[in-house]
Coordinates of C-alpha atoms in Angstrom, one line a residue:
M1 CA 102.0 120.5 99.9
L2 CA 103.4 116.8 99.9
S3 CA 106.6 115.2 98.8
I4 CA 106.2 111.7 98.2
I5 CA 109.6 109.6 97.9
T6 CA 109.9 106.4 96.5
C7 CA 113.2 104.2 95.7
S8 CA 112.5 102.4 92.4
I9 CA 113.6 99.3 90.7
D10 CA 110.7 98.2 88.9
Q11 CA 108.6 100.3 86.3
T12 CA 105.5 98.3 86.4
K13 CA 105.1 98.5 90.4
L14 CA 106.0 102.4 90.0
S15 CA 103.4 102.9 87.3
L16 CA 100.9 101.3 89.6
L17 CA 101.8 103.6 92.5
K18 CA 101.4 106.8 90.2
K19 CA 98.1 105.6 88.9
S20 CA 97.0 105.3 92.5
L21 CA 98.3 108.7 93.5
T22 CA 96.5 110.3 90.6
E23 CA 93.1 108.6 91.7
T24 CA 93.3 109.2 95.5
T25 CA 95.0 112.5 96.1
S26 CA 93.3 115.9 96.3
L27 CA 96.2 117.9 97.4
L28 CA 99.3 119.6 95.5
Y29 CA 102.1 117.0 95.6
E30 CA 105.4 116.1 94.0
L31 CA 106.7 112.7 93.5
I32 CA 110.4 112.1 93.9
V33 CA 111.7 108.7 92.4
I34 CA 115.1 107.6 93.1
D35 CA 115.9 105.2 90.4
N36 CA 117.9 102.3 92.1
S37 CA 117.6 100.1 89.0
K38 CA 121.4 99.5 89.3
N39 CA 121.7 98.9 93.0
K40 CA 123.3 102.2 93.5
Y41 CA 122.1 103.1 96.8
N42 CA 120.9 101.5 100.2
I43 CA 117.3 102.4 100.8
S44 CA 118.4 105.1 103.6
Q45 CA 120.5 106.9 101.0
A46 CA 117.9 106.9 98.5
Y47 CA 115.3 108.1 100.9
N48 CA 117.7 111.1 102.4
L49 CA 118.6 111.8 98.8
G50 CA 115.0 112.2 97.9
A51 CA 114.2 114.3 101.0
A52 CA 117.1 116.6 100.3
Q53 CA 115.6 117.2 96.9
S54 CA 112.0 117.9 98.4
K55 CA 110.4 121.2 98.3
Y56 CA 107.4 120.6 100.6
D57 CA 107.1 120.6 104.3
F58 CA 105.4 117.0 104.5
L59 CA 107.4 113.8 103.5
C60 CA 106.0 110.5 102.7
F61 CA 108.4 107.9 102.0
V62 CA 106.6 104.7 100.5
H63 CA 107.7 101.7 98.9
E64 CA 106.9 101.5 95.0
D65 CA 104.9 98.2 95.6
I66 CA 101.9 99.8 97.1
I67 CA 98.7 101.1 95.9
F68 CA 96.7 103.8 97.7
K69 CA 93.0 102.8 98.3
N70 CA 91.3 105.6 100.0
K71 CA 90.5 109.3 98.7
D72 CA 92.1 112.1 100.1
W73 CA 94.4 110.1 102.2
D74 CA 97.0 112.9 101.8
R75 CA 94.7 115.3 103.7
N76 CA 94.6 112.7 106.7
F77 CA 98.4 112.6 106.3
I78 CA 98.9 116.1 106.6
H79 CA 96.4 116.5 109.4
H80 CA 98.2 114.1 111.5
L81 CA 101.8 115.6 111.1
S82 CA 100.2 118.9 111.7
N83 CA 100.1 118.1 115.2
K84 CA 103.5 119.2 116.6
K85 CA 103.7 116.2 119.4
I86 CA 103.8 113.7 116.5
S87 CA 107.0 113.0 114.8
L88 CA 106.7 109.8 112.7
I89 CA 103.3 108.2 111.3
G90 CA 102.9 104.9 109.6
I91 CA 100.3 102.3 108.8
L92 CA 101.8 99.1 110.6
G93 CA 103.5 99.1 113.7
N94 CA 104.0 97.5 117.4
I95 CA 103.6 98.7 120.8
I96 CA 106.7 96.7 121.8
K97 CA 110.5 96.5 120.8
T98 CA 112.2 93.9 122.6
R99 CA 116.0 93.5 123.4
T100 CA 116.0 90.8 120.7
P101 CA 116.5 91.5 117.1
S102 CA 113.0 91.2 115.5
G103 CA 110.8 92.8 113.0
V104 CA 107.7 95.0 113.4
Y105 CA 105.0 92.7 113.0
S106 CA 104.8 90.0 115.7
N107 CA 103.3 86.6 116.3
I108 CA 101.6 88.2 119.4
Q109 CA 98.9 89.8 117.5
Y110 CA 97.5 92.0 120.1
T111 CA 100.7 94.0 120.2
N112 CA 100.3 94.8 116.6
R113 CA 98.6 97.9 115.2
I114 CA 97.7 97.9 111.4
N115 CA 95.3 98.8 108.9
Q116 CA 96.3 97.4 105.5
I117 CA 95.4 95.3 102.6
Q118 CA 97.9 92.4 101.7
K119 CA 98.0 91.0 98.2
L120 CA 98.5 87.2 98.2
K121 CA 100.6 85.2 95.8
D122 CA 97.5 84.0 94.3
G123 CA 96.0 87.6 93.4
T124 CA 93.3 87.7 96.2
T125 CA 93.9 90.0 99.1
V126 CA 93.4 90.0 102.8
S127 CA 92.6 92.8 105.2
Y128 CA 94.5 93.3 108.6
Y129 CA 93.0 95.7 111.1
D130 CA 94.2 95.8 114.7
N131 CA 93.2 98.9 116.6
P132 CA 91.8 97.6 119.8
N133 CA 91.1 100.9 121.6
E134 CA 89.5 102.3 118.4
E135 CA 92.0 105.3 118.3
D136 CA 92.7 107.8 115.5
I137 CA 96.3 107.2 116.1
S138 CA 98.1 104.7 118.3
E139 CA 101.4 105.4 119.8
V140 CA 103.8 102.7 118.8
A141 CA 107.5 101.8 119.5
V142 CA 108.3 100.9 115.9
L143 CA 106.8 101.3 112.4
D144 CA 107.4 99.2 109.2
G145 CA 108.8 101.0 106.2
M146 CA 106.1 100.4 103.8
L147 CA 104.9 104.0 104.3
L148 CA 106.7 106.3 106.7
G149 CA 105.3 110.1 107.3
T150 CA 107.3 113.1 108.9
T151 CA 108.1 116.8 108.4
K152 CA 111.0 118.1 106.7
S153 CA 112.0 119.8 109.7
H154 CA 112.0 116.8 111.7
W155 CA 113.8 115.0 108.8
E156 CA 116.7 117.7 109.0
K157 CA 117.2 116.8 112.4
I158 CA 117.2 113.1 112.2
S159 CA 117.7 111.5 108.8
F160 CA 117.8 108.0 107.9
D161 CA 121.3 106.3 109.1
E162 CA 122.9 105.4 105.8
K163 CA 125.2 103.0 107.7
I164 CA 122.5 100.7 107.8
D165 CA 123.2 98.8 104.5
G166 CA 120.8 97.2 102.2
F167 CA 116.9 97.6 102.6
H168 CA 116.1 96.0 106.1
A169 CA 115.8 97.2 109.7
Y170 CA 116.1 101.0 108.7
D171 CA 112.5 101.6 109.4
I172 CA 113.0 100.3 113.1
D173 CA 116.1 102.4 113.2
F174 CA 114.2 105.6 112.2
S175 CA 111.2 105.0 114.2
L176 CA 113.4 104.7 117.4
A177 CA 115.4 107.7 116.4
M178 CA 112.2 109.8 115.5
A179 CA 110.7 108.8 119.0
Q180 CA 113.4 111.4 120.6
L181 CA 111.7 114.1 118.9
G182 CA 108.0 113.2 119.5
K183 CA 105.2 110.5 119.2
V184 CA 105.5 107.8 116.7
G185 CA 102.2 106.4 115.7
V186 CA 100.1 104.3 113.4
V187 CA 97.2 105.9 111.7
Y188 CA 93.9 104.2 110.6
D189 CA 92.8 106.6 107.9
I190 CA 95.3 106.1 105.3
L191 CA 94.7 102.7 103.4
L192 CA 97.0 100.8 101.1
E193 CA 97.5 97.6 99.6
H194 CA 100.7 96.0 99.8
C195 CA 101.6 93.9 96.4
S196 CA 104.5 91.9 97.7
F197 CA 105.9 90.1 100.8
G198 CA 109.0 90.9 102.8
S199 CA 111.7 88.5 102.9
Q200 CA 113.7 87.4 105.9
T201 CA 117.2 87.0 104.4
K202 CA 120.7 86.9 106.1
E203 CA 120.9 90.5 105.4
W204 CA 117.6 91.0 107.2
A205 CA 119.1 89.1 110.4
S206 CA 122.4 91.0 110.3
N207 CA 120.7 94.5 110.1
Q208 CA 118.3 93.3 112.9
I209 CA 121.2 92.6 115.1
I210 CA 123.0 95.9 114.1
V211 CA 119.8 98.1 114.9
T212 CA 119.0 96.1 118.2
N213 CA 122.6 96.7 119.3
K214 CA 122.6 100.4 118.3
W215 CA 119.7 101.2 120.6
K216 CA 120.2 98.3 123.2
K217 CA 120.7 100.9 126.2
F218 CA 117.0 102.2 125.3
L219 CA 115.4 98.7 125.1
P220 CA 113.0 97.3 125.8
I221 CA 110.5 100.0 124.8
Q222 CA 106.7 99.7 125.6
K223 CA 104.1 102.1 124.3
G224 CA 100.3 102.2 125.0
E225 CA 98.8 99.4 127.3
A226 CA 101.8 97.2 127.2
D227 CA 102.4 95.6 130.5
T228 CA 105.3 93.6 132.2
R229 CA 103.4 90.3 131.2
T230 CA 103.0 91.3 127.7
L231 CA 106.9 92.4 127.5
K232 CA 107.8 88.9 128.9
I233 CA 105.6 87.0 126.3
R234 CA 107.1 89.0 123.4
E235 CA 110.7 88.7 124.8
K236 CA 110.2 84.9 124.5
D237 CA 108.8 84.8 121.4
D238 CA 111.1 87.1 119.7
L239 CA 114.0 85.1 121.0
I240 CA 112.7 81.8 119.8
Q241 CA 111.4 83.1 116.4
F242 CA 114.8 84.9 116.0
T243 CA 116.7 82.0 116.9
I244 CA 114.7 79.4 114.3
R245 CA 115.3 82.0 111.5
L246 CA 119.1 82.1 112.1
L247 CA 119.2 78.3 112.1
N248 CA 116.8 78.1 109.0
L249 CA 119.2 80.6 107.2
R250 CA 122.2 78.8 108.2
Y251 CA 123.5 82.3 109.6
K252 CA 126.9 82.4 111.1
R253 CA 127.6 79.4 113.3
N254 CA 128.8 81.5 116.5
V255 CA 125.8 84.0 116.2
S256 CA 123.3 81.0 115.8
F257 CA 125.0 79.3 118.5
K258 CA 124.6 82.2 120.9
Y259 CA 121.0 82.5 120.5
S260 CA 120.4 78.9 120.4
I261 CA 122.0 78.8 124.0
L262 CA 120.2 81.6 125.2
V263 CA 116.8 79.9 124.2
I264 CA 117.9 76.7 125.9
L265 CA 119.1 78.2 129.2
K266 CA 115.9 80.7 129.7
Y267 CA 113.4 78.0 128.4
P268 CA 115.1 74.7 129.0
F269 CA 111.6 72.7 128.8
H270 CA 110.5 74.2 125.7
R271 CA 109.6 71.8 123.0
I272 CA 111.5 73.9 120.3
N273 CA 114.8 72.8 122.0
L274 CA 114.7 69.7 120.2
F275 CA 114.7 71.6 116.9
I276 CA 117.5 73.7 118.0
I277 CA 119.8 71.0 119.3
K278 CA 119.0 68.8 116.1
Q279 CA 119.9 71.9 113.8
L280 CA 123.2 72.8 115.9
L281 CA 124.3 69.2 115.5
I282 CA 123.7 69.3 111.7
Q283 CA 125.4 72.5 111.1
S284 CA 128.2 71.5 113.2
F285 CA 129.1 68.7 110.9
K286 CA 128.6 70.7 107.7

């Protein structure tokens, strides 16, 4: 009934995922593992390859560094996707996607929707739960890729964009694409533990720019109770945070300069401008 697809580079992590599936599922499933130990595929290629091999109607794309925690989550998974109005589900999302390149999780906490356990570097865990309206499913603009669920018929209409290279921003792109077919939502009855942290590398920045430019005619997107004030707050925070990341990453000078000037012009009295000007000066002499 359920095809679970993962892109694997680590046998230890894969073994933990397999063990958690055995302990928590109650329905018939197949696990399709795309071996990427030789870095042959980007994640979109791996997921499309796995989906093409699948034999069941419900597709669950998961990172290999997760552990499922609640029994019968697979029944909940199928229940949500049996609703014809729903095209894509996940466990971490955001009700806003701004015009600025940005990830899913935001510093503006009340725009996040999430039910997840995060394993920390010291081995301890912390639980995140943001569901202010106590919904069964919260409609969001974008989802994080640690878990993405859809049907095979939806995937056959819109697959992962293999032009997005590497392993970043494919989830935002897929969310925005799947929203053309139905509702994209965060569900709260599938609990997993994420055993590593995402990285914000130069590839991350490049892919966020690519995806934002691809969908710029549709942005910004607001779902749920997001209002104009909340959107403005997010636009400001996303622009400042993305600019800081570009400067810290020593990203391409012309791109860093472009976003830096945008921050300075839009928010001339913001204290972050001192940091931005200092970094621009430092990098201009290197």
